mmCIF file of C-alpha atoms and ligand atoms in Angstrom:
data_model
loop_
_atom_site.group_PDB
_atom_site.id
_atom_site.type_symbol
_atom_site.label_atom_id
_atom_site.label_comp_id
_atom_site.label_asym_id
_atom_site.label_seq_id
_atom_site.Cartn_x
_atom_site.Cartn_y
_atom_site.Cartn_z
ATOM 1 C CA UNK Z 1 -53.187 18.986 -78.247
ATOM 2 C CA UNK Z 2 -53.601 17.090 -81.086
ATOM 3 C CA UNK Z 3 -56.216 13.969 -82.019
ATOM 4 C CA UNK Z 4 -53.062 11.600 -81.992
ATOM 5 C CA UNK Z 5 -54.042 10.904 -78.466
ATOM 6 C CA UNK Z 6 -57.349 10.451 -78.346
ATOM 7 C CA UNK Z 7 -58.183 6.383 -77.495
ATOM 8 C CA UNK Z 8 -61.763 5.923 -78.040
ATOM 9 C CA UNK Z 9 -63.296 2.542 -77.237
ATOM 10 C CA UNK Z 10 -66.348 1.595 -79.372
ATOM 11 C CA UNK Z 11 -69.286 -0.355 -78.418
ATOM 12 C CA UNK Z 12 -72.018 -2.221 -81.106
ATOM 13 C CA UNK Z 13 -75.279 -3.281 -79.959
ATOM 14 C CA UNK Z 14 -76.050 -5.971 -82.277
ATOM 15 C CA UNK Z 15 -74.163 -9.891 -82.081
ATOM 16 C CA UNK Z 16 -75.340 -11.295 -85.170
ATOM 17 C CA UNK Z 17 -72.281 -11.618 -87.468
ATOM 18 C CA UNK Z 18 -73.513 -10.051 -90.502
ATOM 19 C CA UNK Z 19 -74.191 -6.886 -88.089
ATOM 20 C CA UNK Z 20 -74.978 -3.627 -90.020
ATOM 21 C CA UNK Z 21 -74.015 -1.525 -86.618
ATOM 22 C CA UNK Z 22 -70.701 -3.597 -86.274
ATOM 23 C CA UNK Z 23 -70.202 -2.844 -90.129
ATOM 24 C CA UNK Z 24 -70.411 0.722 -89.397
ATOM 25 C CA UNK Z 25 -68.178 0.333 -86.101
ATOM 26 C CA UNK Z 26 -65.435 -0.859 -88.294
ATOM 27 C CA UNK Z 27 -65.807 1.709 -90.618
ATOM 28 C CA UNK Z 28 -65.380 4.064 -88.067
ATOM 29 C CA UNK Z 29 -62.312 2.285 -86.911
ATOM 30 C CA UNK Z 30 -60.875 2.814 -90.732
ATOM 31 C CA UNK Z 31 -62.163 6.948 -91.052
ATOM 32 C CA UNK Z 32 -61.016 7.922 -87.509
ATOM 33 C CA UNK Z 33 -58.696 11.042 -88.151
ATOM 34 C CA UNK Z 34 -55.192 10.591 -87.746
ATOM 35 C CA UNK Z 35 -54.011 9.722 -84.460
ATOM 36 C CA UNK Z 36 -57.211 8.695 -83.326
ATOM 37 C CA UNK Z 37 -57.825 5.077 -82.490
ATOM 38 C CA UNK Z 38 -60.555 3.266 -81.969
ATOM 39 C CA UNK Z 39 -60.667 -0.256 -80.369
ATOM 40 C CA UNK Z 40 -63.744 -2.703 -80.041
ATOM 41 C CA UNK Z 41 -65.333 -3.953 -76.668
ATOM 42 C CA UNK Z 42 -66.873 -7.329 -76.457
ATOM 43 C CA UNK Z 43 -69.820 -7.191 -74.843
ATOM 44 C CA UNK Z 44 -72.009 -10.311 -76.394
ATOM 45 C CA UNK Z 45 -70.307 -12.539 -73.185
ATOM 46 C CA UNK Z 46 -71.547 -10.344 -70.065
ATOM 47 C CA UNK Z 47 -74.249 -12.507 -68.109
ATOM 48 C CA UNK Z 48 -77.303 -11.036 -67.941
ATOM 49 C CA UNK Z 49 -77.058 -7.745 -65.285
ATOM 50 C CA UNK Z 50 -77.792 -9.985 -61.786
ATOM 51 C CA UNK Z 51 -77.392 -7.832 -58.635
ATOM 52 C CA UNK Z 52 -76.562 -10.613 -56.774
ATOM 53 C CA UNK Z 53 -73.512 -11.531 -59.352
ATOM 54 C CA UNK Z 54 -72.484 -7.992 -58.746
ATOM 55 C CA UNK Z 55 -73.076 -8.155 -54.876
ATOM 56 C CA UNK Z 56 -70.352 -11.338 -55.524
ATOM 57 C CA UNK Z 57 -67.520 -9.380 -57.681
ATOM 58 C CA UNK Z 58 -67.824 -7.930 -60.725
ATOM 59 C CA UNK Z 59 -67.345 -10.815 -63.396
ATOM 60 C CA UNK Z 60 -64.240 -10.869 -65.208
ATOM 61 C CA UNK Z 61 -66.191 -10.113 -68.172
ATOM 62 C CA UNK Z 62 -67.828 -7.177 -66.576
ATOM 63 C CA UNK Z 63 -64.543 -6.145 -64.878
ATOM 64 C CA UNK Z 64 -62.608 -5.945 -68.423
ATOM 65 C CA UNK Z 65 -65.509 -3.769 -70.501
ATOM 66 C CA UNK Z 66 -65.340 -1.545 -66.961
ATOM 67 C CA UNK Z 67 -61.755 -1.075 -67.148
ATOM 68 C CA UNK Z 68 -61.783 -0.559 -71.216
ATOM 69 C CA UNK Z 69 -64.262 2.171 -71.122
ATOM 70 C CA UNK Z 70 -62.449 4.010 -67.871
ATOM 71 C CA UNK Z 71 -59.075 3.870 -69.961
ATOM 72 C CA UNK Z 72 -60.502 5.359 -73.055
ATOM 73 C CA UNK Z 73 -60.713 8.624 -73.619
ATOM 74 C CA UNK Z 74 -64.248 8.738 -75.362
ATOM 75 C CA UNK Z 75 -66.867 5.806 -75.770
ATOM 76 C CA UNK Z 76 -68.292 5.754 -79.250
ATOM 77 C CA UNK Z 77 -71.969 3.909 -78.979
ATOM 78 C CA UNK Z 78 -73.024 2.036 -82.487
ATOM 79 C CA UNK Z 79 -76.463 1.390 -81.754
ATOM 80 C CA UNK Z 80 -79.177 -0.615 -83.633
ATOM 81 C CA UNK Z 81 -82.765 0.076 -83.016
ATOM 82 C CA UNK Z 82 -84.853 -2.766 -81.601
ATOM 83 C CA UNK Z 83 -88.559 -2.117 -80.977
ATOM 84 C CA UNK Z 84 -87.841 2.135 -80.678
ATOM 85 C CA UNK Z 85 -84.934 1.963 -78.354
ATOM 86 C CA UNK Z 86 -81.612 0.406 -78.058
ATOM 87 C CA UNK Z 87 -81.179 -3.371 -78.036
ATOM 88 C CA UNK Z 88 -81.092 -5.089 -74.722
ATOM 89 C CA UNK Z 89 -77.163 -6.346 -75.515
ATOM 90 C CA UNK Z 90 -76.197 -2.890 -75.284
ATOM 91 C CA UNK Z 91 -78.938 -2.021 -72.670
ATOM 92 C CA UNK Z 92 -77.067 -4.827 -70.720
ATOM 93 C CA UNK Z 93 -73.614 -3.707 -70.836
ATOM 94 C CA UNK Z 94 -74.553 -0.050 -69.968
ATOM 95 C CA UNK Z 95 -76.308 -1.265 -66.978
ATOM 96 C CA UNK Z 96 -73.554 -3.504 -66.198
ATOM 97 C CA UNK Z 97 -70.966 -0.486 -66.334
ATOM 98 C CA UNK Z 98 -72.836 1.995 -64.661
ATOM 99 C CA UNK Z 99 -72.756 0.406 -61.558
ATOM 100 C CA UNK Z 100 -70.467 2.059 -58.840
ATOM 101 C CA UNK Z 101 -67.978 2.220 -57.276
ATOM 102 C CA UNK Z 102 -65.999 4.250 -59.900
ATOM 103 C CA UNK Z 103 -68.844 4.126 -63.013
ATOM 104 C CA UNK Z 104 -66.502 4.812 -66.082
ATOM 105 C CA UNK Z 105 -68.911 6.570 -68.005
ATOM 106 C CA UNK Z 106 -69.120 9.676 -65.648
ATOM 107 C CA UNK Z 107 -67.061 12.727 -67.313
ATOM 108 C CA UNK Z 108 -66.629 10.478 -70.487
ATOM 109 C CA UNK Z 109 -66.790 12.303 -74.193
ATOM 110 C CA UNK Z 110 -68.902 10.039 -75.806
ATOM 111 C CA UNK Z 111 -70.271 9.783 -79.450
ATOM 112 C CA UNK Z 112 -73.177 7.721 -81.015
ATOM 113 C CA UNK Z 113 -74.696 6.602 -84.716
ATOM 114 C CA UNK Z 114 -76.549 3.946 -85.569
ATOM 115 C CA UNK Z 115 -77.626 1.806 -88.727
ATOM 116 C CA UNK Z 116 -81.356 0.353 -89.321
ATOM 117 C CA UNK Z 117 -83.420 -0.858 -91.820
ATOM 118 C CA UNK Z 118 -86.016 1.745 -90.805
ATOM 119 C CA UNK Z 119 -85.825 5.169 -92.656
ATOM 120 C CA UNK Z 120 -85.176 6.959 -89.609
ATOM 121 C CA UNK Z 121 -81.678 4.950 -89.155
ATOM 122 C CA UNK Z 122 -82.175 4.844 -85.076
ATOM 123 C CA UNK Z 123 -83.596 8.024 -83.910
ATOM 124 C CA UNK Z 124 -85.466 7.107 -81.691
ATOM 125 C CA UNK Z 125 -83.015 4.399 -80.293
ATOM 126 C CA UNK Z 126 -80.505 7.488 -80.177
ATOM 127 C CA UNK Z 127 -82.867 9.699 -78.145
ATOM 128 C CA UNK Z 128 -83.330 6.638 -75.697
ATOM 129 C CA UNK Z 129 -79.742 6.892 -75.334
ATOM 130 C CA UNK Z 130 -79.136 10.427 -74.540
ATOM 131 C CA UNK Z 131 -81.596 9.863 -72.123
ATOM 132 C CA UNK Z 132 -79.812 7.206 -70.628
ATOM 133 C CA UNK Z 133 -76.511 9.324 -70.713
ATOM 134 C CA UNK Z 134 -77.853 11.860 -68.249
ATOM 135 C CA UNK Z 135 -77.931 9.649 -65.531
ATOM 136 C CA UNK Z 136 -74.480 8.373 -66.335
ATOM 137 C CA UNK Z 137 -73.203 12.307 -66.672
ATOM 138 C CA UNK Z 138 -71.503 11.663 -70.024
ATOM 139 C CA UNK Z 139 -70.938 14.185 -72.266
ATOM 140 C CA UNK Z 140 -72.600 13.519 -75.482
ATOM 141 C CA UNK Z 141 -72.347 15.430 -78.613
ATOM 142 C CA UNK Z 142 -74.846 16.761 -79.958
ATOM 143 C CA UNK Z 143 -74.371 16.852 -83.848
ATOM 144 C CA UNK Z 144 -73.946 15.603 -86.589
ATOM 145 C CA UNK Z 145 -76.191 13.106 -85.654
ATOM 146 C CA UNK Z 146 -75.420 9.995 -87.844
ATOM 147 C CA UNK Z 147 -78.468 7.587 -88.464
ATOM 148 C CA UNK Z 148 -78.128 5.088 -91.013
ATOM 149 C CA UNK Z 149 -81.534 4.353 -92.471
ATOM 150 C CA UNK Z 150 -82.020 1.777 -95.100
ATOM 151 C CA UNK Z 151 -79.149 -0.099 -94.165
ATOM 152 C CA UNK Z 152 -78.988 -2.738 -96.608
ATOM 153 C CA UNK Z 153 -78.217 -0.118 -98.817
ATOM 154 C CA UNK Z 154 -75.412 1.168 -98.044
ATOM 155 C CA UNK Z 155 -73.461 -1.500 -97.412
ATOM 156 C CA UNK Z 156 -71.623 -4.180 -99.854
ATOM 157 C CA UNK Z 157 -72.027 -7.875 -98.972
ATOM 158 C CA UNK Z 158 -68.585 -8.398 -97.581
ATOM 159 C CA UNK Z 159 -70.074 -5.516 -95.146
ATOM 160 C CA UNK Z 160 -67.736 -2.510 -95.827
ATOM 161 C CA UNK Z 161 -69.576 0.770 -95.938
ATOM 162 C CA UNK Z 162 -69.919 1.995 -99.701
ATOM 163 C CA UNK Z 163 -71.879 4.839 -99.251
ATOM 164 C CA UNK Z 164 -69.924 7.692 -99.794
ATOM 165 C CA UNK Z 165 -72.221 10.587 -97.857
ATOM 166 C CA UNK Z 166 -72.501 8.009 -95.208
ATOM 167 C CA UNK Z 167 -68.661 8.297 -95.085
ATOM 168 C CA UNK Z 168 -68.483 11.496 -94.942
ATOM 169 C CA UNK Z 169 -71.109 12.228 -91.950
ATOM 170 C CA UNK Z 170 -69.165 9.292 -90.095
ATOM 171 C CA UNK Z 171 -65.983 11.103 -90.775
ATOM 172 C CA UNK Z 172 -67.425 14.253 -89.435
ATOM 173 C CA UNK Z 173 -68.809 12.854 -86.119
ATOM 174 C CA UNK Z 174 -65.390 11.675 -85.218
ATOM 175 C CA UNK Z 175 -63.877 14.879 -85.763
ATOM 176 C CA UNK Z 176 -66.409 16.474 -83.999
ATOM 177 C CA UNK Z 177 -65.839 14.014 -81.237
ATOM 178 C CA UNK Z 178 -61.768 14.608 -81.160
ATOM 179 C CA UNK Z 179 -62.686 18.180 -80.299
ATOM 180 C CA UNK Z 180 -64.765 18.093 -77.920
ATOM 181 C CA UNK Z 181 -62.874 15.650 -76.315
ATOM 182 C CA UNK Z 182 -59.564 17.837 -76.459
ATOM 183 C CA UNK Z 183 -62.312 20.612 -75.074
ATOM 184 C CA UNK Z 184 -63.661 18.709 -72.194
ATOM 185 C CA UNK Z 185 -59.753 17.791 -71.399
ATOM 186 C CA UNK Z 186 -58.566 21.616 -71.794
ATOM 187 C CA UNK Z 187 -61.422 22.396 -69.372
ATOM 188 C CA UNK Z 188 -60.278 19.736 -66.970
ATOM 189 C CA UNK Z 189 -56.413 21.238 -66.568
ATOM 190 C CA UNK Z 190 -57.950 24.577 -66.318
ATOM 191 C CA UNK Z 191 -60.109 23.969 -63.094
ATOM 192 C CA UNK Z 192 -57.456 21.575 -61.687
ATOM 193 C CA UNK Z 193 -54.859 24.651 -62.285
HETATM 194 C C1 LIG B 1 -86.229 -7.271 -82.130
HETATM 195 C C2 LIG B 1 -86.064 -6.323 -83.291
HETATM 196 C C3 LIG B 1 -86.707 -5.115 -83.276
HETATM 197 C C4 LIG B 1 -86.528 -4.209 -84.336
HETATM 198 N N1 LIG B 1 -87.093 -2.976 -84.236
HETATM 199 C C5 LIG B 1 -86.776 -2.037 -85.166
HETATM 200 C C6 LIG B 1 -87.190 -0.675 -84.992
HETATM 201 O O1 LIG B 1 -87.822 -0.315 -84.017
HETATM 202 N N2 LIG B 1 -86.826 0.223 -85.938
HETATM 203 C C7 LIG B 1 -86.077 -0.119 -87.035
HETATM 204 O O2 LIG B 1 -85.763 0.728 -87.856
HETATM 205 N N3 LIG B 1 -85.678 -1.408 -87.233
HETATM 206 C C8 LIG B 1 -86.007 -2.364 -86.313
HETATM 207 N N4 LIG B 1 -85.549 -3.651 -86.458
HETATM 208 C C9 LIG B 1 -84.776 -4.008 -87.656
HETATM 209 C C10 LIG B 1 -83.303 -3.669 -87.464
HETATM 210 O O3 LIG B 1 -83.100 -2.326 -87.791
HETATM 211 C C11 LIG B 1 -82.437 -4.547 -88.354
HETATM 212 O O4 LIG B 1 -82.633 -5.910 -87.999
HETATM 213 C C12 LIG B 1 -80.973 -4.174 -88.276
HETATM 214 O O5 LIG B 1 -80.281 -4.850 -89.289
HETATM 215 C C13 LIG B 1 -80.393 -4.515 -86.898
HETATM 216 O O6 LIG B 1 -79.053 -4.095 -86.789
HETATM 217 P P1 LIG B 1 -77.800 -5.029 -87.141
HETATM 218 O O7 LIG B 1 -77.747 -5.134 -88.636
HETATM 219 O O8 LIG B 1 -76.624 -4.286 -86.621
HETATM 220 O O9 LIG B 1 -78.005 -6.351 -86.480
HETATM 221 C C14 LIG B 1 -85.734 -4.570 -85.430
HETATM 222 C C15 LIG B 1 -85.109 -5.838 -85.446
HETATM 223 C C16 LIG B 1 -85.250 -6.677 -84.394
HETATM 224 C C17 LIG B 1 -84.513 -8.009 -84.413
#
């Protein structure tokens, strides 16, 4: 199996248009390997998580990033780092899709990177995360781990990436994640054989 059929959907934390994170998300859209496509969730129109909106319906809003992220074959998290953790627009639309019946997150490949203006380019917002990806049973990679310190470096005005190494590592996670995705899928025909 090749990466031509990987369909990863990619999520940014961060709504403000001049968005370092959503910067990097489109980079990542233009260095995915061949085949591999990656396509952009909205997620600054979900309502604030509300059981009782849930205990309603799911709203359409809700019901669409559900469905995206259960049709994709990987999730790709862009996350800034707000206060040591993730921002609570991504916070949000995790919580919102984690909620049963059917959470799409469970089984899912996913990847994550993040841009700050920190030096530590989201660690710690990363390790939140992971954290939170336990409880969803997503399959995470583990490395490279790509943090994006110093943001307003390494990016031009019109927001396209420039820095090369920065390419590179962004490059790399993708790859990384179109094999273990073909890995976790291999594994999957195996035990259903
Ligand atoms: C509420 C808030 C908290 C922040 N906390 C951190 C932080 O803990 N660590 C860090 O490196 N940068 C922090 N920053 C700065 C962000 O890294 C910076 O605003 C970055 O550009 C946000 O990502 P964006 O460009 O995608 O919007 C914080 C910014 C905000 C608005």
């Amino acid at each position: 199996m090749t990466s031509a059929s990987i369909r990863v959907v990619g999520l940014s934390g961060s709504l403000r248009q001049g968005s370092y994170n959503s910067a990097a998300l489109r980079a990542a859209q233009a260095l995915a390997p061949d085949g591999m496509t990656i396509d952009t969730a909205a997620i600054g129109d979900l309502p604030l998580y509300n059981e009782d909106l849930r205990a309603a319906g799911y709203p359409p809003e809700v019901a669409r990033l559900r469905a995206q992220i259960a049709s994709a074959d990987a999730v790709l998290f862009v996350t800034p780092e707000y206060n040591y953790s993730i921002s609570g627009v991504l916070k949000n639309a995790i919580d919102w899709a984690s909620r049963p019946p059917d959470q799409p997150f469970e089984g899912k490949p996913v990847a994550m990177m993040g841009a700050s203006g920190g030096l530590f380019g989201t660690a710690r917002a990363q390790n939140h995360l992971r954290q939170m990806l336990v409880f969803l049973n997503a399959h995470p990679i583990n490395k490279p781990q790509v943090m994006i310190g110093q943001a307003a470096g390494k990016f031009d005005e019109a927001g396209n990436l420039t820095d090369e190494p920065t390419r590179q590592h962004i490059r790399g996670l993708l790859e990384s994640l179109a094999a273990w995705t073909q890995r976790l899928r291999a594994g999957a025909v195996a035990k259903a054989e």
